[in-house]
Short mmCIF file of C-alpha atoms in Angstrom, two decimals:
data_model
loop_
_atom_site.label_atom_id
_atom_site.label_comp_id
_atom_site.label_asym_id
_atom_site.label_seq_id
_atom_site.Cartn_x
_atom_site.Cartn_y
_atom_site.Cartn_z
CA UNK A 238 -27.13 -35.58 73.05
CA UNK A 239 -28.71 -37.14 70.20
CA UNK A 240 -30.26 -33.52 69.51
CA UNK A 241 -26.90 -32.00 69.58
CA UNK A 242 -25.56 -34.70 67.34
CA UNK A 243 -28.64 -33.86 64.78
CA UNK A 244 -27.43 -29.55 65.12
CA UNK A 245 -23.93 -30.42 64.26
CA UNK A 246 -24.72 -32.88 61.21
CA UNK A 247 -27.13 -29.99 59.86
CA UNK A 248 -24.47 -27.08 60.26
CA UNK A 249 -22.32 -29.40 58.29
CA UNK A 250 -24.59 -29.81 55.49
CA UNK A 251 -26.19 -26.02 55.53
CA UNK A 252 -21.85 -24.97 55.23
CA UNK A 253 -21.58 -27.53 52.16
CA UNK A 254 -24.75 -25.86 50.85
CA UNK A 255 -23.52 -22.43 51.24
CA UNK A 256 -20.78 -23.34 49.40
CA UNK A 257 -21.90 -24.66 46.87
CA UNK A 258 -25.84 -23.12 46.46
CA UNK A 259 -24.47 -19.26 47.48
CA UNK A 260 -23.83 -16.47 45.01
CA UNK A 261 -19.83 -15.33 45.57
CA UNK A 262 -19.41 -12.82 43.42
CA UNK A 263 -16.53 -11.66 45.81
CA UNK A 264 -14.78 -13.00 48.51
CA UNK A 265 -15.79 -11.23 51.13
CA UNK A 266 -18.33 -14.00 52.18
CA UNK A 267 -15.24 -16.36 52.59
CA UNK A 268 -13.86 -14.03 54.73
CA UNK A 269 -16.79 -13.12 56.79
CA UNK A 270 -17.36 -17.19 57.02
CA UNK A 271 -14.25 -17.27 58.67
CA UNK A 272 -14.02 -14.33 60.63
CA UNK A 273 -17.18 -16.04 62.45
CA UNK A 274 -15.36 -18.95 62.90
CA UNK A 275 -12.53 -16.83 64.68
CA UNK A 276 -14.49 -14.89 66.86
CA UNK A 277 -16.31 -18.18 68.23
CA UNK A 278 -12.71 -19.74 69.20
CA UNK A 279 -11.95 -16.57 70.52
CA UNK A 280 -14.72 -16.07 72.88
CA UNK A 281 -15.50 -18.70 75.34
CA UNK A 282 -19.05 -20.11 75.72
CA UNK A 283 -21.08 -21.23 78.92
CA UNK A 284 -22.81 -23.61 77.53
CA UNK A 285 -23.05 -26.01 74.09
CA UNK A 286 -26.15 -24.36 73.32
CA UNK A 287 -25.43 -20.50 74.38
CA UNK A 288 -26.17 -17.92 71.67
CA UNK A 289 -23.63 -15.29 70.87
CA UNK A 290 -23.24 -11.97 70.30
CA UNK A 291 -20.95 -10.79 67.47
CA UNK A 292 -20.46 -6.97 67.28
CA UNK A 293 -20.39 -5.88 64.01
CA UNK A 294 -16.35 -3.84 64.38
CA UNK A 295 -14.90 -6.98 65.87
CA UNK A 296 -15.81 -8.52 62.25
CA UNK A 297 -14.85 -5.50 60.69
CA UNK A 298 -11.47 -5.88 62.40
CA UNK A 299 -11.38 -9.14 61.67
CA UNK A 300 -11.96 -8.54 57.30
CA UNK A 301 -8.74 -5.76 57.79
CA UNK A 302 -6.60 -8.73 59.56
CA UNK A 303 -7.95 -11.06 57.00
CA UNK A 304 -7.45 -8.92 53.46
CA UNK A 305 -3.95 -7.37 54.77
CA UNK A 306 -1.66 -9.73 53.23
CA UNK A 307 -4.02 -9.74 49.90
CA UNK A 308 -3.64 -5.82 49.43
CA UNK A 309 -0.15 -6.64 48.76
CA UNK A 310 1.67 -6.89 45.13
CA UNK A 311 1.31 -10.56 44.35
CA UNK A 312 5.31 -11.61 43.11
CA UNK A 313 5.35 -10.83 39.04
CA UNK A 314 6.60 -8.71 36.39
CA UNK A 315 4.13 -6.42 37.35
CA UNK A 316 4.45 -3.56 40.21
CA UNK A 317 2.08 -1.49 41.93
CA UNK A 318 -1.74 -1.63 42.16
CA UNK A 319 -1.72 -4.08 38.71
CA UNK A 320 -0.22 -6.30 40.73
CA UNK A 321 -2.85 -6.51 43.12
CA UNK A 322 -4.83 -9.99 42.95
CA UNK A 323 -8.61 -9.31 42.11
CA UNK A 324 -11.19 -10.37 44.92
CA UNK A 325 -14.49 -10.61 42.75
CA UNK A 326 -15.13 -10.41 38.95
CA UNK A 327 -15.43 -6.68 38.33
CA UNK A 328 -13.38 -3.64 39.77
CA UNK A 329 -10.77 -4.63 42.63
CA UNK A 330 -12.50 -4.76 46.28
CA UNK A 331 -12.78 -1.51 48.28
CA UNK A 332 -11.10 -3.11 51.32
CA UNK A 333 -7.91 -4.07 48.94
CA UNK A 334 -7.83 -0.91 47.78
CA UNK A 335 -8.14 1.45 50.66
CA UNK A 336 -5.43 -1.47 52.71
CA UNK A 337 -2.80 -1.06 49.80
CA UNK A 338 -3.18 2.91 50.01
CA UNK A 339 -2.31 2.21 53.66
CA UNK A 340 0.59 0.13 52.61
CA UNK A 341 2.03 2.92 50.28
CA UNK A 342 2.10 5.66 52.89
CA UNK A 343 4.44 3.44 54.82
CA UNK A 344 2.51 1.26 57.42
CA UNK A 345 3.69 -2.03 57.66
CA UNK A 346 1.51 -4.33 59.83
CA UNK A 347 -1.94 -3.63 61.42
CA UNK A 348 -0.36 -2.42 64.73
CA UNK A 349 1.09 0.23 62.74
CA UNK A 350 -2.36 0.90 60.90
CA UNK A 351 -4.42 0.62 64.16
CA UNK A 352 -2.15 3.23 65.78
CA UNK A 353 -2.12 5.53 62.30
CA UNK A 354 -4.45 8.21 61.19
CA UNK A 355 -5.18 6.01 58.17
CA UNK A 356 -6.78 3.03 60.65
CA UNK A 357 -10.10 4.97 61.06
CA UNK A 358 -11.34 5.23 56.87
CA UNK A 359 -9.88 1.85 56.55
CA UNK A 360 -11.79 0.30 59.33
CA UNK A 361 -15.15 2.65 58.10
CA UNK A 362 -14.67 1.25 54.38
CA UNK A 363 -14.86 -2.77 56.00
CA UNK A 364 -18.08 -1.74 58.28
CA UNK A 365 -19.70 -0.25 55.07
CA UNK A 366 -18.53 -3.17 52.64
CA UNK A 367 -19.74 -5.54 55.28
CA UNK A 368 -23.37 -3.89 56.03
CA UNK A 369 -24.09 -3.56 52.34
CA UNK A 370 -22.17 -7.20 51.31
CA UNK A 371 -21.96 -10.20 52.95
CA UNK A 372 -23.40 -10.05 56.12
CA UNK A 373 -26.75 -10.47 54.71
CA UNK A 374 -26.28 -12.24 51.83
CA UNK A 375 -23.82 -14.64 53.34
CA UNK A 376 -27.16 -17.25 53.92
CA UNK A 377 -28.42 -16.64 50.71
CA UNK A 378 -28.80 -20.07 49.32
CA UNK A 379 -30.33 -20.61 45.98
CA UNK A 380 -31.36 -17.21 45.70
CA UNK A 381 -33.92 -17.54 48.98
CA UNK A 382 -32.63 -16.56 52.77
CA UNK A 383 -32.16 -19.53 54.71
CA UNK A 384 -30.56 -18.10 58.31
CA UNK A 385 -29.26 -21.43 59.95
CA UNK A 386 -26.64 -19.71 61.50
CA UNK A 387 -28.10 -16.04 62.65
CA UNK A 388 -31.20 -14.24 61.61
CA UNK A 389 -31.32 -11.79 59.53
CA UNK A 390 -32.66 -8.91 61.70
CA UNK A 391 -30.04 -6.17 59.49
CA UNK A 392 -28.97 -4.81 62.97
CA UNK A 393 -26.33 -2.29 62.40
CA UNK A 394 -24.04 -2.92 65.94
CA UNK A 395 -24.09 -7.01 66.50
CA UNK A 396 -25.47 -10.22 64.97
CA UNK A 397 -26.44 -13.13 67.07
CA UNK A 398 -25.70 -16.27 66.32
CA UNK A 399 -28.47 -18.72 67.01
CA UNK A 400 -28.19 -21.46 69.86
CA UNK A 401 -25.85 -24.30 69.74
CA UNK A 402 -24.01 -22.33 66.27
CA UNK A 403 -20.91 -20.64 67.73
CA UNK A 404 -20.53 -24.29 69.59
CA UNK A 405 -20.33 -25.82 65.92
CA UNK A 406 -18.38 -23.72 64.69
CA UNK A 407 -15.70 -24.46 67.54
CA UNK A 408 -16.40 -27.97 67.02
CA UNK A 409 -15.52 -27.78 63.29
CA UNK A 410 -13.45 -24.82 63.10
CA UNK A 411 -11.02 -27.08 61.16
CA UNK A 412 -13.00 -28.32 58.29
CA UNK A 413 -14.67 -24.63 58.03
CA UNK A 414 -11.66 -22.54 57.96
CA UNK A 415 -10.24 -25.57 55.33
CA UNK A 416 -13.45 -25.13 53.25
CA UNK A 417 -13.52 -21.35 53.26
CA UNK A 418 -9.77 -20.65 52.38
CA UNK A 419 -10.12 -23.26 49.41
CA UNK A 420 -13.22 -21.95 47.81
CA UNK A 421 -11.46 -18.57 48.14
CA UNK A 422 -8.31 -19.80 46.59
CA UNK A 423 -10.61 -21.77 43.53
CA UNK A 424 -12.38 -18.32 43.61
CA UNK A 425 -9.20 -15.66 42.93
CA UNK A 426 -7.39 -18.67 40.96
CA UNK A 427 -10.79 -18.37 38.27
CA UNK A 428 -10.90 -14.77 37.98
CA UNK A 429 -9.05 -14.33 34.34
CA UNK A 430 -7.13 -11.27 35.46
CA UNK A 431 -5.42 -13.07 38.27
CA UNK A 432 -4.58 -15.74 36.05
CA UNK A 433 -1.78 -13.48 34.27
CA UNK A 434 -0.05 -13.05 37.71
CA UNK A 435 -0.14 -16.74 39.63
CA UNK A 436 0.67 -18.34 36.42
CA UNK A 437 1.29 -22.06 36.43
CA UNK A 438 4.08 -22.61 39.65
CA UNK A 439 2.59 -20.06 42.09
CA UNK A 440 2.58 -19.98 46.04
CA UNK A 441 -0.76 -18.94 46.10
CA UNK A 442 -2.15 -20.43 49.06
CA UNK A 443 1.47 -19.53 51.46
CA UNK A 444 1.05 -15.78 49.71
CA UNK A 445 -3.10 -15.52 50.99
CA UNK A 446 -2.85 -17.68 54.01
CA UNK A 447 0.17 -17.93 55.66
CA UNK A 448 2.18 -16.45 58.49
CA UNK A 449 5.04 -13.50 58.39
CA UNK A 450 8.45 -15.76 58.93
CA UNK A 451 10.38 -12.12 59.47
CA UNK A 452 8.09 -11.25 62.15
CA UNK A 453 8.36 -14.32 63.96
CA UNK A 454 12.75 -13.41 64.02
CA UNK A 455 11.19 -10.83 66.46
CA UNK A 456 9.67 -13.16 68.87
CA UNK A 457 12.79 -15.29 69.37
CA UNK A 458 15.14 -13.27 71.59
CA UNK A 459 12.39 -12.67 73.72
CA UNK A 460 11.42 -15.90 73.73
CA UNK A 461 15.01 -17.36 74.33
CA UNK A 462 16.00 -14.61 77.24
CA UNK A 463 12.72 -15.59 78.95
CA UNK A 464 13.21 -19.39 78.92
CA UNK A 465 16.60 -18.72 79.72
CA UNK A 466 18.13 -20.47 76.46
CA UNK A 467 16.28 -23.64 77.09
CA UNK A 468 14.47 -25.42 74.74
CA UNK A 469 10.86 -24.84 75.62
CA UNK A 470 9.68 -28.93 75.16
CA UNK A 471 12.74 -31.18 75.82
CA UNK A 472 14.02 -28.53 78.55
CA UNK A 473 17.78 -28.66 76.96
CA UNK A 474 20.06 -25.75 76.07
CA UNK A 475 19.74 -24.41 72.77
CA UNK A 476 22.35 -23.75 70.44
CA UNK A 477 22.17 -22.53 66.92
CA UNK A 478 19.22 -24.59 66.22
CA UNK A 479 16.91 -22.36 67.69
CA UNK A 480 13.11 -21.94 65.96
CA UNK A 481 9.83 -20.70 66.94
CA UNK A 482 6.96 -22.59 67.66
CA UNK A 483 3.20 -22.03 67.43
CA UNK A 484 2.10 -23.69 70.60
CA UNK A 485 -1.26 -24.37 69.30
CA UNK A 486 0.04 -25.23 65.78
CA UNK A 487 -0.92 -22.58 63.04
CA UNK A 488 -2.64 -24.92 60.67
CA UNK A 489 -4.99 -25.67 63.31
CA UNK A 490 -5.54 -21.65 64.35
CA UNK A 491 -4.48 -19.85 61.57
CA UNK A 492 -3.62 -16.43 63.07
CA UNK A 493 -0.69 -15.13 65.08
CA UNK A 494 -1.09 -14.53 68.97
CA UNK A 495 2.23 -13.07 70.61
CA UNK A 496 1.08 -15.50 73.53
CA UNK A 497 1.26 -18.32 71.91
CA UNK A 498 4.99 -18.72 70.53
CA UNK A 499 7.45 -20.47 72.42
CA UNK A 500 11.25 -21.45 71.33
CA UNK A 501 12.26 -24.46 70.90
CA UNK A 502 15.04 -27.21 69.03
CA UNK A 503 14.31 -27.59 64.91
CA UNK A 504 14.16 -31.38 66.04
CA UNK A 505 11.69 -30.75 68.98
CA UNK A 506 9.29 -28.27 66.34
CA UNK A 507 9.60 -30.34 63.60
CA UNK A 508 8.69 -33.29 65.60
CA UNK A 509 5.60 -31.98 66.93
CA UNK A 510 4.62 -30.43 63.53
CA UNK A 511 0.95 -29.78 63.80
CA UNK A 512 0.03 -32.12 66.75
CA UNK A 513 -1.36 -30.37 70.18
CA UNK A 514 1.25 -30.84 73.06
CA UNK A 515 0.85 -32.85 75.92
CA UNK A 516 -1.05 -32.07 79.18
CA UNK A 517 2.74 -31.51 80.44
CA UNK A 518 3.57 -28.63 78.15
CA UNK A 519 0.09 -27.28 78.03
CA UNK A 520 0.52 -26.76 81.55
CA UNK A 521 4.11 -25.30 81.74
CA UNK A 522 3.07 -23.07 78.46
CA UNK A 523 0.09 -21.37 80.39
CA UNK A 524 2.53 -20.88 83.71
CA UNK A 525 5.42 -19.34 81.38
CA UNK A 526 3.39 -17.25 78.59
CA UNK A 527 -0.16 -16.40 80.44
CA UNK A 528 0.82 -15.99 83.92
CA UNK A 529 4.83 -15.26 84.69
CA UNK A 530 5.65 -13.51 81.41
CA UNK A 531 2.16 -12.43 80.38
CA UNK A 532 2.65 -8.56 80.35
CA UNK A 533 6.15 -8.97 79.76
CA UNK A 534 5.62 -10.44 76.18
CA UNK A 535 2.60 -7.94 75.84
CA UNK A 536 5.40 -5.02 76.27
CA UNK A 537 7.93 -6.66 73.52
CA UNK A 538 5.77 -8.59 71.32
CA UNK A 539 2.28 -6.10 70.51
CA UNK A 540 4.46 -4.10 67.89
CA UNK A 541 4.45 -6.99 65.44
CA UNK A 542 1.61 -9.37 66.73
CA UNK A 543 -1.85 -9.34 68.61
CA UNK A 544 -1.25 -10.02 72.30
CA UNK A 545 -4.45 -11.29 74.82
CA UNK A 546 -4.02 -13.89 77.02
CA UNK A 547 -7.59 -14.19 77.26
CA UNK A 548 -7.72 -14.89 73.51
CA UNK A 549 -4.97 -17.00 73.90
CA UNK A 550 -6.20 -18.96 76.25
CA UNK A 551 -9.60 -19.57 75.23
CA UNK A 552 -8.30 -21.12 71.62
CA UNK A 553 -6.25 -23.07 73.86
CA UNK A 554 -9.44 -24.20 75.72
CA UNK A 555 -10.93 -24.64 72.52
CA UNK A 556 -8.37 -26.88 70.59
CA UNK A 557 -8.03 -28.86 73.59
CA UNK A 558 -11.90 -29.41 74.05
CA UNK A 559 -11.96 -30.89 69.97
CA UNK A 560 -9.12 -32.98 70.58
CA UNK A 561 -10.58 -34.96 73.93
CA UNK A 562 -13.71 -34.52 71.33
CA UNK A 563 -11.85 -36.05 68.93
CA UNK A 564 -9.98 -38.80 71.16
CA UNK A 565 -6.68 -37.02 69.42
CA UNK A 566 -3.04 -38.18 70.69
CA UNK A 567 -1.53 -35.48 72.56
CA UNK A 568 2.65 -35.31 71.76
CA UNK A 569 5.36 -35.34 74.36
CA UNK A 570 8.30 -36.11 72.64
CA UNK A 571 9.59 -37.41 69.57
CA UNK A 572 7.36 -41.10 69.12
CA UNK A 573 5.73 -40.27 72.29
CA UNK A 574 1.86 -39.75 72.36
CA UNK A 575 -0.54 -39.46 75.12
CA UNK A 576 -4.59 -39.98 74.72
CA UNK A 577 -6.25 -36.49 74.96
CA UNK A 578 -9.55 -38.71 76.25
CA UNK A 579 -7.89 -38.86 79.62
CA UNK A 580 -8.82 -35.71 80.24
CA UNK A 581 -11.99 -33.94 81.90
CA UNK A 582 -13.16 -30.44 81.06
CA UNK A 583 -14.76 -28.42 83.42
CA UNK A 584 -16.74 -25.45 82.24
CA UNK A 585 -17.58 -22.49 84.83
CA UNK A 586 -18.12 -18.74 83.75
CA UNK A 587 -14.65 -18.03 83.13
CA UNK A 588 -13.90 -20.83 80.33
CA UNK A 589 -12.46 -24.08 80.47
CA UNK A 590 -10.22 -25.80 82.85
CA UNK A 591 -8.16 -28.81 81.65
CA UNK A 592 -8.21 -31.57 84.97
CA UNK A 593 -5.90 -34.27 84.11
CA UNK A 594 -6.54 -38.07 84.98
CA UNK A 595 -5.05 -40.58 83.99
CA UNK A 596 -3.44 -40.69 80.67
CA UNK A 597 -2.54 -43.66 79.06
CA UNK A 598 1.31 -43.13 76.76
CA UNK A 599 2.08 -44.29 73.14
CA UNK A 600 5.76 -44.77 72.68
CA UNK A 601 6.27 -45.77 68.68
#
């Protein structure tokens, strides 16, 4: 314990050294800091100290998802590829440039691109940019290679991150994604180019970072017609007040997964905000949207979002795992809390099971 304690208290510190000790030039070791942090939510572990594999085009995939919304026109006077933020302090970022191409010709999300002729140079130009970029020099620190989190063997298929890392990294996905999305932001907000398009009142951070409202108005009639017009936490017909939810909240996982919306009142959503739901929902949520209506939301929802239960589930195990971690307050319903300590994890080959026990209610 006390030596796991010691690992997690050094990955802190080696993360606040990267950023501030590291050379970024460019973004893309931002982005590669938190496509690592994906990828370990995503994949479950079976054991706090397990290594694990990385293959280099899941990381690849994971830049495209990452730089999509960037290769578009930030709002200005300015049109076209001028009004493309800058990623790093010379000429704009191959990635940006080869992803707004993309968006020219027509394709408008990645399930478009994946399925287009254009998905195959796109996806070569973020293998190249991240062999010859950041994958190596992302644990540069003070000009000397200091590989804390995987060594640097140059391996052109996978990296490996060392024992008891990816665990970390789960542990403090929070605080990493946070720390990587704001020295990003400080980084395009200093580059004097840029500076002509955010000017002073921008959305920068909602225009980098956040999620497509118009896609989620695609979700909702599914959504509605499979929870037959009943609000997905209170359990109550729904009117005209009718939103959808991130189940686990999206400024604790910051990507879309077609699994993980459910509908639900504006009073019931806003409520919950970005707290975790109760055992109770948790429970119902993996019967309705893994199990019963797993391939059907696959079939209606893949066009617009990225649909895997499996990935679903496992940042479900994940964010559930830090909260008991965390002794975090579950929510049922408005002013109602539950401990997430009163829960036991189980761990066997196939992820994490949540076993309830007794849990102990906060009514404010």
């Amino acid at each position: 314990m006390i030596g796991a304690m010691q690992q997690q208290l050094d990955f802190i510190a080696y993360i606040q050294r990267m950023l501030v000790e590291g050379d970024f030039s460019a973004t893309y070791k931002f982005a590669l800091l938190h496509a690592i942090a994906d990828v370990c939510v995503e994949q479950p572990l079976l054991s706090d100290q397990s290594e694990l594999v990385i293959e280099l085009p899941t990381l690849a995939d994971k830049l495209i998802t990452l730089y999509w919304h960037h290769a578009m026109p930030f709002p200005s006077e300015h049109t076209g590829e001028s009004a493309l933020l800058l990623q790093n302090t010379g000429a704009q970022s191959k990635v940006i440039s080869v992803l707004f191409e993309c968006q020219q010709n027509n394709i408008r999300n990645l399930r478009q691109l994946k399925q287009s002729s254009f998905y195959k140079p796109t996806f070569n130009a973020a293998m190249a940019t991240l062999k010859s970029g950041p994958l190596w020099r992302l644990q540069i620190l003070a000009k000397q290679e200091e590989c804390f989190l995987y060594p640097h063997t140059k391996n052109t298929k996978f990296i490996t991150l060392n024992a008891g890392i990816a665990s970390c990294f789960r542990r403090f996905y929070d605080l990493v994604v946070y720390l990587a999305k704001n020295a990003w932001l400080q980084k395009i907000q200093s580059i004097k180019y840029n500076q002509t398009l955010i000017g002073p009142q921008s959305q920068l951070h909602d225009f980098l970072f956040g999620f497509d409202r118009n896609a989620l108005t695609k979700a909702k009639p599914v959504l509605v017609e499979l929870q037959s017009n009943s609000c997905f936490y209170c359990q109550k017909p729904m009117k005209n007040d009718i939103e959808v939810d991130h189940f686990i909240p999206f400024a604790r996982y910051a990507n879309d997964l077609g699994h993980n919306f459910v509908a639900a009142h504006r009073t019931c959503n806003n409520n919950k905000r970005d707290f975790l739901a109760a055992q109770q929902h948790r429970e119902r949520w993996q019967n309705q949207n893994l199990v019963t209506h797993s391939q059907h939301l696959t079939n209606e929802l893949s066009d617009y979002f990225n649909c895997d239960s499996d990935k679903s589930l496992s940042v479900s195990d994940w964010a559930y795992q830090v909260a008991q971690a965390n002794s975090a307050k579950l929510w049922i319903a408005k002013g109602s809390f539950e401990e997430a300590a009163g829960f036991k994890y189980q761990q066997p080959s196939a992820g994490l099971d949540l076993v309830a026990e007794e849990k102990p209610r906060y009514d404010v």
